[in-house]
mmCIF file of C-alpha atoms in Angstrom:
data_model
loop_
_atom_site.group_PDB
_atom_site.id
_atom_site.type_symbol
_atom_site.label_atom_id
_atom_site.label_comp_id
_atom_site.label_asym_id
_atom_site.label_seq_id
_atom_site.Cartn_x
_atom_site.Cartn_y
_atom_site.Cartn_z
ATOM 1 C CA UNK A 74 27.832 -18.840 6.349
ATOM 2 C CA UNK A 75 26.180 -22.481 5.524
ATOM 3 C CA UNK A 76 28.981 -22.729 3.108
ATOM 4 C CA UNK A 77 31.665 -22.257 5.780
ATOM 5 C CA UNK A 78 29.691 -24.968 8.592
ATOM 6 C CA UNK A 79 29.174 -27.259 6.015
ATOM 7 C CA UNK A 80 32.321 -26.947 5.207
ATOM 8 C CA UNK A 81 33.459 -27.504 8.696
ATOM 9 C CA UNK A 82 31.382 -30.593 8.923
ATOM 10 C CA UNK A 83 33.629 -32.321 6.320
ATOM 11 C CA UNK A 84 36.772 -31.394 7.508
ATOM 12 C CA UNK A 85 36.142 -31.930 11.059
ATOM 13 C CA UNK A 86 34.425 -35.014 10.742
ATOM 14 C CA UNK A 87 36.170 -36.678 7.904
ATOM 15 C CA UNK A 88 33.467 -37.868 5.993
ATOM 16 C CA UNK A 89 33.172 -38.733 2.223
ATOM 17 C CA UNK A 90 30.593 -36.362 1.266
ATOM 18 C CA UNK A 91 29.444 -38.794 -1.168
ATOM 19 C CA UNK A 92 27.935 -40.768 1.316
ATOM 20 C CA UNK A 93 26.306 -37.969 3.219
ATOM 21 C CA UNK A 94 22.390 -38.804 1.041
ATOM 22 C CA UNK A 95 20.472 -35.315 2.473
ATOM 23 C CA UNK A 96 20.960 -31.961 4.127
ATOM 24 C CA UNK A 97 17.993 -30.469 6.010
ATOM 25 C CA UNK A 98 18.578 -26.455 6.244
ATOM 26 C CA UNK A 99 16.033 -24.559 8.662
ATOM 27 C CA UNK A 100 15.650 -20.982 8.043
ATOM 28 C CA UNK A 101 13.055 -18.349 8.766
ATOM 29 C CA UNK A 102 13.479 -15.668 5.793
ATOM 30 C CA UNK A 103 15.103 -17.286 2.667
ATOM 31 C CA UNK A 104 16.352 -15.407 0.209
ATOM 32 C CA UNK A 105 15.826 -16.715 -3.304
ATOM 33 C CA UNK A 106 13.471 -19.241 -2.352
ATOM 34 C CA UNK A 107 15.651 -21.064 0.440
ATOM 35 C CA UNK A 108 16.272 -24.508 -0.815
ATOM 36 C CA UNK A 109 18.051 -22.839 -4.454
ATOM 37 C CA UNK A 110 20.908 -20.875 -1.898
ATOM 38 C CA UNK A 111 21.326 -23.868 0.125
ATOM 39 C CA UNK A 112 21.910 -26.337 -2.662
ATOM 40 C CA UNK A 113 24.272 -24.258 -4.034
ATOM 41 C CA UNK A 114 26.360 -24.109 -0.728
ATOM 42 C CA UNK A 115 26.338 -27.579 -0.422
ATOM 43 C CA UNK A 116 28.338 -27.876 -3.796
ATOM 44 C CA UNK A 117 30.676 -25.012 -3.161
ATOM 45 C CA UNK A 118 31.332 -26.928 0.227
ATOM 46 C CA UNK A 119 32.366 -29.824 -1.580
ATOM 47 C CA UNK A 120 28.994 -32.160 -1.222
ATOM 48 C CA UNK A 121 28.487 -34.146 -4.150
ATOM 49 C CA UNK A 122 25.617 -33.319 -6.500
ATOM 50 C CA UNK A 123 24.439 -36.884 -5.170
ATOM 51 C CA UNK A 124 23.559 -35.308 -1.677
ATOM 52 C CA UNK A 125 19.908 -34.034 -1.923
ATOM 53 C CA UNK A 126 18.928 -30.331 0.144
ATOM 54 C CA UNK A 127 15.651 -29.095 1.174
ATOM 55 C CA UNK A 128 15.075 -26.213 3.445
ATOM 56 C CA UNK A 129 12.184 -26.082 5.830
ATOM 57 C CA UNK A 130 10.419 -23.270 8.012
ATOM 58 C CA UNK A 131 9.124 -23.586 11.155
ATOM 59 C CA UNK A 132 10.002 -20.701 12.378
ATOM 60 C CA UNK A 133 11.863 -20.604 15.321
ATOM 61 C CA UNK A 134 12.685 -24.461 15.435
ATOM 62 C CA UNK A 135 12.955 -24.783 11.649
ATOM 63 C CA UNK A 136 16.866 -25.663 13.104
ATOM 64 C CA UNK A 137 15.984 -28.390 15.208
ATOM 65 C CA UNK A 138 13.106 -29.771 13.331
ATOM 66 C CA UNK A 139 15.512 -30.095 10.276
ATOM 67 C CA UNK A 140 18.184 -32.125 12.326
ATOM 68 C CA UNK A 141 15.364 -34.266 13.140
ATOM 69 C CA UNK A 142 14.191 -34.684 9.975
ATOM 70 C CA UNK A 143 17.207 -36.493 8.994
ATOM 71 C CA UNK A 144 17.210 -38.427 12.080
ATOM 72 C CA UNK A 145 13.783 -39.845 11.183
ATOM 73 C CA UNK A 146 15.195 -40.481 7.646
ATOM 74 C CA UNK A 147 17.305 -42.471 9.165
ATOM 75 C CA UNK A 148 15.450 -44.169 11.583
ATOM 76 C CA UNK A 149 12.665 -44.822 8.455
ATOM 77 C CA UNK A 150 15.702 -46.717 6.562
ATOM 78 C CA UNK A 151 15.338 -43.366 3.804
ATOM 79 C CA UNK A 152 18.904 -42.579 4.461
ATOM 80 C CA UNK A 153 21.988 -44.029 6.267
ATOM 81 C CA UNK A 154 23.869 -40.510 6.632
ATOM 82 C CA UNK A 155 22.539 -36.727 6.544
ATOM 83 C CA UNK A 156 22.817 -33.485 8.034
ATOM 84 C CA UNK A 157 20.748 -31.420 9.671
ATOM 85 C CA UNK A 158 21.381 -27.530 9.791
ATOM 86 C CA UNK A 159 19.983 -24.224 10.194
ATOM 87 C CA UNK A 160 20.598 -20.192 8.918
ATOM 88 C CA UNK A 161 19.699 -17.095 9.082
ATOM 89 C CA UNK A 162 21.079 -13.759 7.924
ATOM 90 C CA UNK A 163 18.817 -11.555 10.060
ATOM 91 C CA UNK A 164 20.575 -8.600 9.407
ATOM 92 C CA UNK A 165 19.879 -8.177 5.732
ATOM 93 C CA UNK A 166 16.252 -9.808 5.533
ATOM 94 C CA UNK A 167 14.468 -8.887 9.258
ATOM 95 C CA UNK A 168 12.432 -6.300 9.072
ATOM 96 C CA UNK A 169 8.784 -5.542 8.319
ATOM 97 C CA UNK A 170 8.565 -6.901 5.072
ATOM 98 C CA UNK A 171 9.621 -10.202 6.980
ATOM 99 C CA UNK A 172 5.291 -10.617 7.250
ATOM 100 C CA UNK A 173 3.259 -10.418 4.789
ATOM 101 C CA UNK A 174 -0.361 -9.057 4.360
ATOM 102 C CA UNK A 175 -3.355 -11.177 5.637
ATOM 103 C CA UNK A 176 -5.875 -12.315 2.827
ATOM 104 C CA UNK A 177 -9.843 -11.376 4.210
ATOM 105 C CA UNK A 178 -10.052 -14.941 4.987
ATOM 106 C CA UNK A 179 -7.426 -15.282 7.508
ATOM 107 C CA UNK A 180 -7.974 -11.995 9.030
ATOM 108 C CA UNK A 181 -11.667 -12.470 9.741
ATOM 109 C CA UNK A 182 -11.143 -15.511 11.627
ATOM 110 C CA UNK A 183 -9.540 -14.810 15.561
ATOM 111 C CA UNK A 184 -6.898 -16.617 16.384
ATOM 112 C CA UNK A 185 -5.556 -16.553 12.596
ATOM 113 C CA UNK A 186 -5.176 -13.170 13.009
ATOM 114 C CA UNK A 187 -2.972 -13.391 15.668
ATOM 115 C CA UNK A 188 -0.768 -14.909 14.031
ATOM 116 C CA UNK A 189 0.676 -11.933 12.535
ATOM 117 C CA UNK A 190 1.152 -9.989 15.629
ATOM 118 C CA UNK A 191 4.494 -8.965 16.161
ATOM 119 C CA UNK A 192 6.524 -11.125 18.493
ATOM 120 C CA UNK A 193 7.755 -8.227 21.078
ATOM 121 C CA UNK A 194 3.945 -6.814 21.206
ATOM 122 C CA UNK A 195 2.693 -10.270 22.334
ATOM 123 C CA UNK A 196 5.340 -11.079 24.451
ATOM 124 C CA UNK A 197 4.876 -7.185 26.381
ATOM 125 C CA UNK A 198 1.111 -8.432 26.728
ATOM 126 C CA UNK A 199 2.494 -12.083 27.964
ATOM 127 C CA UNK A 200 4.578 -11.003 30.513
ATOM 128 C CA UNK A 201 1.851 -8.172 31.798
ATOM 129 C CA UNK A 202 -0.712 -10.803 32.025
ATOM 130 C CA UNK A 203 1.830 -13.308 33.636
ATOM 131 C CA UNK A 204 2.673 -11.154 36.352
ATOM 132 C CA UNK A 205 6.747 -11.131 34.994
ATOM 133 C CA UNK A 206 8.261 -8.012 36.450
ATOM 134 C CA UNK A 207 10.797 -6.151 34.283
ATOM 135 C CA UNK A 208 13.267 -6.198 37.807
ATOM 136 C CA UNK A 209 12.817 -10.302 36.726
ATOM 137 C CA UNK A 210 13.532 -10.241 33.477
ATOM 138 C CA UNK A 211 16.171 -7.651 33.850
ATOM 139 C CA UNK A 212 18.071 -10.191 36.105
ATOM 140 C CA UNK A 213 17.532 -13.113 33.818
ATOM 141 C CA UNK A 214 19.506 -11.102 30.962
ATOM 142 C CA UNK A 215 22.268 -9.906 33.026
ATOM 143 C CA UNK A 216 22.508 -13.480 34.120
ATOM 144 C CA UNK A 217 23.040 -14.666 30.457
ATOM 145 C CA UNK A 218 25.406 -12.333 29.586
ATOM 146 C CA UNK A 219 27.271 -12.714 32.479
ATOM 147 C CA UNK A 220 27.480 -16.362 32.175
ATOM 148 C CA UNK A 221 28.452 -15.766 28.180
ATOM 149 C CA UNK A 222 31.308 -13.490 28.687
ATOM 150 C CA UNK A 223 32.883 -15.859 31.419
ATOM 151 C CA UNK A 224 32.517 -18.886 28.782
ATOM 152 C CA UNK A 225 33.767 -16.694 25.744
ATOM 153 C CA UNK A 226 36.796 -15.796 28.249
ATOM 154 C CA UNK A 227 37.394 -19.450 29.174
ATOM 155 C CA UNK A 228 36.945 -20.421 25.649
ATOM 156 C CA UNK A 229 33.976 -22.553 26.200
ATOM 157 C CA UNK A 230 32.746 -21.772 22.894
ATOM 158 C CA UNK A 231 36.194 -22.015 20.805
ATOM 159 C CA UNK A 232 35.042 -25.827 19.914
ATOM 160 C CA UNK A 233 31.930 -25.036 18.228
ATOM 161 C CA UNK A 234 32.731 -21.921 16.222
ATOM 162 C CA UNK A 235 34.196 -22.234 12.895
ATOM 163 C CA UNK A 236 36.052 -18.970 12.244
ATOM 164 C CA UNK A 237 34.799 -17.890 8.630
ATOM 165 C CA UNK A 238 36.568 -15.102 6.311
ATOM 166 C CA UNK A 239 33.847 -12.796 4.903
ATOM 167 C CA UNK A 240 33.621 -9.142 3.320
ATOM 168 C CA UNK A 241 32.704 -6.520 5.372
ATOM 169 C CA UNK A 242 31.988 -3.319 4.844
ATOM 170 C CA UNK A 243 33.307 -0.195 6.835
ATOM 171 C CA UNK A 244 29.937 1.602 8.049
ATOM 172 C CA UNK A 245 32.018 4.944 8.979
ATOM 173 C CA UNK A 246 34.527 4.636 5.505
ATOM 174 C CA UNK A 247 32.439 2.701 3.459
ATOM 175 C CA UNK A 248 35.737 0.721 2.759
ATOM 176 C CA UNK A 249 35.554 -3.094 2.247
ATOM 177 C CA UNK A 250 37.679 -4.988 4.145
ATOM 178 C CA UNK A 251 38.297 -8.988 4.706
ATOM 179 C CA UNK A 252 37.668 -10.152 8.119
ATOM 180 C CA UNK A 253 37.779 -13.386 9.961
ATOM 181 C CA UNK A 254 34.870 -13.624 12.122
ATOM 182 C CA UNK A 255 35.581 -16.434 14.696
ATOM 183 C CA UNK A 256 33.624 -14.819 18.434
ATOM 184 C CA UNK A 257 30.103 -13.713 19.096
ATOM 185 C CA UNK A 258 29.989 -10.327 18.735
ATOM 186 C CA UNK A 259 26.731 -9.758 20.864
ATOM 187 C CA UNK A 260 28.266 -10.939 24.189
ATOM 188 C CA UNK A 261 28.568 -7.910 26.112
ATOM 189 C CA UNK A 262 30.926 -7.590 28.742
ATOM 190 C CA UNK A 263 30.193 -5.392 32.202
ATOM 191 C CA UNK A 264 25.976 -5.825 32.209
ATOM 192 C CA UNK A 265 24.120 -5.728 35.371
ATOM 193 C CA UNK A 266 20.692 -5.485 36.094
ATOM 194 C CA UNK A 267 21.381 -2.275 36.817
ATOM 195 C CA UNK A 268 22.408 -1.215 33.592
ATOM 196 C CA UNK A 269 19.808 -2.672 32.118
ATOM 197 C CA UNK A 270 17.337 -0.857 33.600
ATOM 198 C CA UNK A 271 18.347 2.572 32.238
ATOM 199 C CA UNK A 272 17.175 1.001 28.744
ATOM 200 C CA UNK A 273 14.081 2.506 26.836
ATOM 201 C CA UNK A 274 10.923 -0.117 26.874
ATOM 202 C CA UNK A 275 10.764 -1.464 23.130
ATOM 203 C CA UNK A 276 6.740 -2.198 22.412
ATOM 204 C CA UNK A 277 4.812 0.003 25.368
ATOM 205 C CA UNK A 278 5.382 2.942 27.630
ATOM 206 C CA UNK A 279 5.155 1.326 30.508
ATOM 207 C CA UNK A 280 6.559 -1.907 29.416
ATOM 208 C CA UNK A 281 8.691 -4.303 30.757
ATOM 209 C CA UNK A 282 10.626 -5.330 27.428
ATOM 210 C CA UNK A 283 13.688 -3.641 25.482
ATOM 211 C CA UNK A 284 16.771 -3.893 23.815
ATOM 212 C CA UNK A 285 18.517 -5.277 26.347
ATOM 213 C CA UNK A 286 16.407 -8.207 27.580
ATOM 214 C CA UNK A 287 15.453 -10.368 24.739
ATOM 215 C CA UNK A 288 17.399 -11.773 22.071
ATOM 216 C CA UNK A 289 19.545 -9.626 19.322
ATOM 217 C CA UNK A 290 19.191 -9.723 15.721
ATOM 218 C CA UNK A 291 22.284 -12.264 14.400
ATOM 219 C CA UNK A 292 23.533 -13.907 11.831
ATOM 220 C CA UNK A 293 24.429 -17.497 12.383
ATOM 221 C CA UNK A 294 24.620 -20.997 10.645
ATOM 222 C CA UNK A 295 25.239 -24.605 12.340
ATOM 223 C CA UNK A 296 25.352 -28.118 11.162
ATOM 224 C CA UNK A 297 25.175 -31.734 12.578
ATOM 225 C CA UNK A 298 26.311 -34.835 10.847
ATOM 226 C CA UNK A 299 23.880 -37.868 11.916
ATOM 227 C CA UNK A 300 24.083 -41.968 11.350
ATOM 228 C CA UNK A 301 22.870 -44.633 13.256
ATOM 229 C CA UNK A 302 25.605 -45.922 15.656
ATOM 230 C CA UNK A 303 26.505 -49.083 13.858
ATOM 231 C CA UNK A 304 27.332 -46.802 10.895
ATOM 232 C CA UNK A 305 29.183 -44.308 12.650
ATOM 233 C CA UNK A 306 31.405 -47.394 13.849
ATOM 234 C CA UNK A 307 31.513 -48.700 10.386
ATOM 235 C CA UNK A 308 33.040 -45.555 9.062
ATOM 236 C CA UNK A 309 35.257 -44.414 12.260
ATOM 237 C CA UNK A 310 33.146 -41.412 13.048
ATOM 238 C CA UNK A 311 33.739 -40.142 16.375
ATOM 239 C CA UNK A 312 30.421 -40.306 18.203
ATOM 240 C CA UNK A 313 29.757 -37.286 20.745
ATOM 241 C CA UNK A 314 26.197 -37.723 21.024
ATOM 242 C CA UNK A 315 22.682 -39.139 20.666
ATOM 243 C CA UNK A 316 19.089 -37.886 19.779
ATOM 244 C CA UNK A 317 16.546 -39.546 21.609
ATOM 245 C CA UNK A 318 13.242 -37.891 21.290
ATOM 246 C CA UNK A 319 11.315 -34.908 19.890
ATOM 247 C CA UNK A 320 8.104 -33.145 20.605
ATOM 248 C CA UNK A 321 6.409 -29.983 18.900
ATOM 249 C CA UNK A 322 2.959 -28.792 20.269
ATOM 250 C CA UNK A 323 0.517 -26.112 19.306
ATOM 251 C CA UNK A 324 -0.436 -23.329 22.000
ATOM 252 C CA UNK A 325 -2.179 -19.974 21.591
ATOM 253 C CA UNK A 326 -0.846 -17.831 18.668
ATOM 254 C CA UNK A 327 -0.717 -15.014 21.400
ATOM 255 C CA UNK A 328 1.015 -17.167 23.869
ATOM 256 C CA UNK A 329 3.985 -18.218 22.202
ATOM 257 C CA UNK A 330 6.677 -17.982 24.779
ATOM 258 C CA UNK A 331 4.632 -20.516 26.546
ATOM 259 C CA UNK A 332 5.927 -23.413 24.010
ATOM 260 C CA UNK A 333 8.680 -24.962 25.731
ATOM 261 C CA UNK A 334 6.673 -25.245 28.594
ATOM 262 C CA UNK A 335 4.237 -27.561 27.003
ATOM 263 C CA UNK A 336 6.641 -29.161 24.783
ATOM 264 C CA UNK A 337 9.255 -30.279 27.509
ATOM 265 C CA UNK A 338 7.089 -32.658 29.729
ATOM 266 C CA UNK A 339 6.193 -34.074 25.950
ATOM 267 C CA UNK A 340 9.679 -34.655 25.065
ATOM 268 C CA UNK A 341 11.008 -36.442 28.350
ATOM 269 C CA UNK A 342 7.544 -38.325 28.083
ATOM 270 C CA UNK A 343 8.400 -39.692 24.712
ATOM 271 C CA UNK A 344 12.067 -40.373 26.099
ATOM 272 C CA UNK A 345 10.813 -42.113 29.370
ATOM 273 C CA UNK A 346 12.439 -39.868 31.716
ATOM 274 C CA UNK A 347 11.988 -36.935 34.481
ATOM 275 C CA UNK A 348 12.536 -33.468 34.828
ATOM 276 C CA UNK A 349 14.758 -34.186 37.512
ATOM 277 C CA UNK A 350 17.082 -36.652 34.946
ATOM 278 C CA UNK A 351 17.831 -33.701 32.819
ATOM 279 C CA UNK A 352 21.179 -32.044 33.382
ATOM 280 C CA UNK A 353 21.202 -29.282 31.544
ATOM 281 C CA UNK A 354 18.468 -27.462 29.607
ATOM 282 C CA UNK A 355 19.390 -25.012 26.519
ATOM 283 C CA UNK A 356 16.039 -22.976 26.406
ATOM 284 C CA UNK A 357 15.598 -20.256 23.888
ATOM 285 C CA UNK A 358 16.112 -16.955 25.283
ATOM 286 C CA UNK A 359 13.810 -15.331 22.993
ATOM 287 C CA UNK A 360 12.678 -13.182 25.497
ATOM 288 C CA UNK A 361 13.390 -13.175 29.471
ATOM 289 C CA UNK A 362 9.553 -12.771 29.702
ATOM 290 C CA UNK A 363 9.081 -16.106 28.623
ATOM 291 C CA UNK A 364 11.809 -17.712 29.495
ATOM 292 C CA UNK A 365 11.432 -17.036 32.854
ATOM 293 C CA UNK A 366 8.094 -17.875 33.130
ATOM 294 C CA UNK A 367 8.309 -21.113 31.204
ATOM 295 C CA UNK A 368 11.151 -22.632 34.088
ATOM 296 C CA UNK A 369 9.025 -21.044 36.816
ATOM 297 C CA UNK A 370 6.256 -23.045 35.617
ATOM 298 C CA UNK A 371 8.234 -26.565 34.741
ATOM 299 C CA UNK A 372 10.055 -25.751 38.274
ATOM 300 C CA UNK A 373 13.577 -26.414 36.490
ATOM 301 C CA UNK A 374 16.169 -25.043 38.741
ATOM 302 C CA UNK A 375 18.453 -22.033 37.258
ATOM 303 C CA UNK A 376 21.811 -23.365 37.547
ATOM 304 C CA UNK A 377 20.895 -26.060 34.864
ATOM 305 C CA UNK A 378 19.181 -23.253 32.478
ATOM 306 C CA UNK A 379 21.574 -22.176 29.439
ATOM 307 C CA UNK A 380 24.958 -22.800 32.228
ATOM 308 C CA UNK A 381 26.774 -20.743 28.828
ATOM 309 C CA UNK A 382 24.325 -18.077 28.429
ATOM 310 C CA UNK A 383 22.008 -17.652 25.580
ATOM 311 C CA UNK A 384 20.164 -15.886 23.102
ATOM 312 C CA UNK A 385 20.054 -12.804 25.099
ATOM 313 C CA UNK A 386 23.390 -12.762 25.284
ATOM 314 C CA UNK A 387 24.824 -13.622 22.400
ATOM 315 C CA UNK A 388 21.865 -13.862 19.513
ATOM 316 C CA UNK A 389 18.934 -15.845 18.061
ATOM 317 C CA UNK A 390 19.365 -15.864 14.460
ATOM 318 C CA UNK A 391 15.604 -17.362 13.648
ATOM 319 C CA UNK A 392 17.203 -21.159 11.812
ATOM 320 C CA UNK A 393 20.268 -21.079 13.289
ATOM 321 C CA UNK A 394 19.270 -21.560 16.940
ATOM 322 C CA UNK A 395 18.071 -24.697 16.737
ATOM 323 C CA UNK A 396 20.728 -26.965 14.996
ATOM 324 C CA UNK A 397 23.342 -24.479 17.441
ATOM 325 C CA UNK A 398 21.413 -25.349 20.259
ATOM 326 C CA UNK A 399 22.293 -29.046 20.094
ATOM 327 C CA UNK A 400 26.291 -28.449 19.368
ATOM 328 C CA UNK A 401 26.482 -25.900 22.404
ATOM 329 C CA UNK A 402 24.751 -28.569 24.711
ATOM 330 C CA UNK A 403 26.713 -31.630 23.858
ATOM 331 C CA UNK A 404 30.346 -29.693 23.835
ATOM 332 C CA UNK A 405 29.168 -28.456 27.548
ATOM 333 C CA UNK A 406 27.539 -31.990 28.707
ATOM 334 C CA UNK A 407 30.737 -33.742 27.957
ATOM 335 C CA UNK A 408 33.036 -30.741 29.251
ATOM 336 C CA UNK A 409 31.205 -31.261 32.399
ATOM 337 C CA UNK A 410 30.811 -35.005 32.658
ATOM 338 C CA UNK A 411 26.998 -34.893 32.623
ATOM 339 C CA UNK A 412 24.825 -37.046 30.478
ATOM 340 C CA UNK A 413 21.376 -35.922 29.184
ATOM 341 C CA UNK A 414 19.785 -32.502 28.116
ATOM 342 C CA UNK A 415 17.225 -31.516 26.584
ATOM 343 C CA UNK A 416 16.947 -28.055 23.785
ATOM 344 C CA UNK A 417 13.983 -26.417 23.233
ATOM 345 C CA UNK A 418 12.266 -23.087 21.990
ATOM 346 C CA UNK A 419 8.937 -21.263 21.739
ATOM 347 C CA UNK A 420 8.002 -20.753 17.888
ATOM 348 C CA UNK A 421 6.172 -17.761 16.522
ATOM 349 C CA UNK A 422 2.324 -18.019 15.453
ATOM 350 C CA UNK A 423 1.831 -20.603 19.021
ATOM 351 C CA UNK A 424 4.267 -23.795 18.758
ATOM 352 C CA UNK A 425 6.985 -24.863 20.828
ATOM 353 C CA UNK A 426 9.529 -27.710 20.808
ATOM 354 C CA UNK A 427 11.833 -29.632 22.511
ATOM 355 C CA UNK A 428 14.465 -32.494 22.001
ATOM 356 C CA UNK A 429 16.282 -35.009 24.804
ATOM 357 C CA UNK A 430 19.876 -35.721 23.755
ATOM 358 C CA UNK A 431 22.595 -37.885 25.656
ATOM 359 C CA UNK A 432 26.006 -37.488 25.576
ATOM 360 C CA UNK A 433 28.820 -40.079 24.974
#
């Protein structure tokens, strides 16, 4: 998957990949030590062995924070060109082996502790505690698949997905085929809130939270080329974009669907601007739970939350979302004429963050 967006990135773009100096790859749960598979897709993409790769976790944002990485680089003077991307193949390395055991040390202290609690178990509490009805968050998730299957029948997503040829294997004939993957297969037509209240609770009894209303295990990669503006001109790239500002923040391991709500006033701080400036908002639909509750709190209205859907809908693979986050915003700010928006997420073990971008 990194292979085929970076990739992508040089053919749609047009860039020498000798000049592109580092790649940033976010990701969640690397296989063979992260930064050894990513290196190796940067060559097979046709990077020279010039360009530099790392590969950073932090958790949920480890997308985001490594497109800003680079743009610091640049900002620094460490690099004139780089990319920023994020993967995750959460269907062959989620599951419980994802967390490790707890040395004494870290499990006699609190709040350490909780960092290891799983994410649905805190986010049942969350939502309990927060007064978020499962009629609420039932609504929320029919809303983003409803918006997602009317922009995946408009083709509102055709310009950011590059279709990639992969092996697959036949679960009922065991047969391997070739496929070309080029749609989200998560996006499920005909939900209602109706339907989704037939669904089993996932972490309690009585609970609010299940399958249906927080986000799927995906796979997913995405990429974004960055350069100052005078470079971009220098070189003919086509500019669709700009990065203004980033914040991250540290809340409560236990409350960690409450990040974006502490990291957005943060971010528009840093960028000088309001709430009310902000045209759209792409806010991690980890879970409804928190989702909701984090634009009740920031009093964002609705219609400029996630206007394509989101990760409810069609999928949060762990360092994907965060680099995707930023290509699905742009393609819809300048599809709609609006300016500036802002991405953010809550992060597992208490962190959120949050970006403002502006479109050209």
């Amino acid at each position: 998957m990194l292979a085929g967006v970076f990739k992508a990135v040089i053919d749609r773009s047009s860039i020498d990949p000798k000049l592109v100096e580092d790649i940033s790859v976010g990701t969640v749960l690397a296989p063979g030590g992260g930064a050894t598979e990513f290196r190796a897709a940067a060559l097979v993409a046709g990077f020279s062995e010039s360009t530099a790769v790392k590969g950073l976790n932090r958790q949920c944002s480890s997308g985001l924070q490594a497109v800003v990485d680079i743009a610091n680089a640049i900002k620094s003077g460490m690099i004139e060109v780089g990319i920023g991307a994020g993967v995750e193949s959460m269907t062959s390395q989620y599951g419980p082996g994802a967390v490790t055991e707890f040395s004494e040390l870290l499990e006699s202290h609190p709040e350490s502790a909780n960092c290891k609690v799983p994410m649905g178990v805190l986010s049942e509490q969350m939502a309990k505690d927060r007064k978020i009805t499962r009629a609420v968050q039932d609504a929320f998730a029919a809303s983003s698949y409803q918006k997602a299957v009317k922009a995946q029948k408009a083709g509102l997503f055709n310009e950011e997905i590059v279709p990639l040829e992969v092996k697959w294997t036949d679960p009922k004939t065991n047969e391997e085929k070739t496929v070309t993957v080029k749609a989200d297969d998560g996006i499920r037509d005909g939900i209602t809130a109706e339907s989704l209240g037939k669904i089993r609770p996932a972490f309690a009894k009585d609970g609010s939270i299940h399958a249906g209303n927080a986000s799927q295990i995906s796979d997913g990669a995405a990429a974004v080329l960055l350069m100052k503006r005078s470079t971009a001109e220098r070189l003919g790239q086509k500019i669709i974009g700009k990065y203004v500002a980033a914040s991250v923040v540290g809340v409560k391991p236990l409350l960690m669907g409450i990040g974006p709500w502490k990291a957005i006033p943060v971010a528009l701080e840093k960028a000088g601007i309001t709430k009310e400036d902000v045209d759209i908002y792409e806010i991690n639909e980890a879970f409804a739970s928190q989702c909701v509750w984090c634009i009740n709190e920031l009093g964002l209205p609705l219609e400029k939350i996630n206007p394509k859907g989101g990760a409810i809908a069609f999928g949060h693979p762990l360092g994907c979302t965060g680099s995707r986050q930023v290509s699905t915003l742009l393609t819809e700010l300048k599809r709609t004429n609006k300016k500036i928006g802002v991405t953010s997420m809550c992060v597992g073990t208490g962190m959120g963050m949050a970006a403002v971008w502006v479109a050209e």
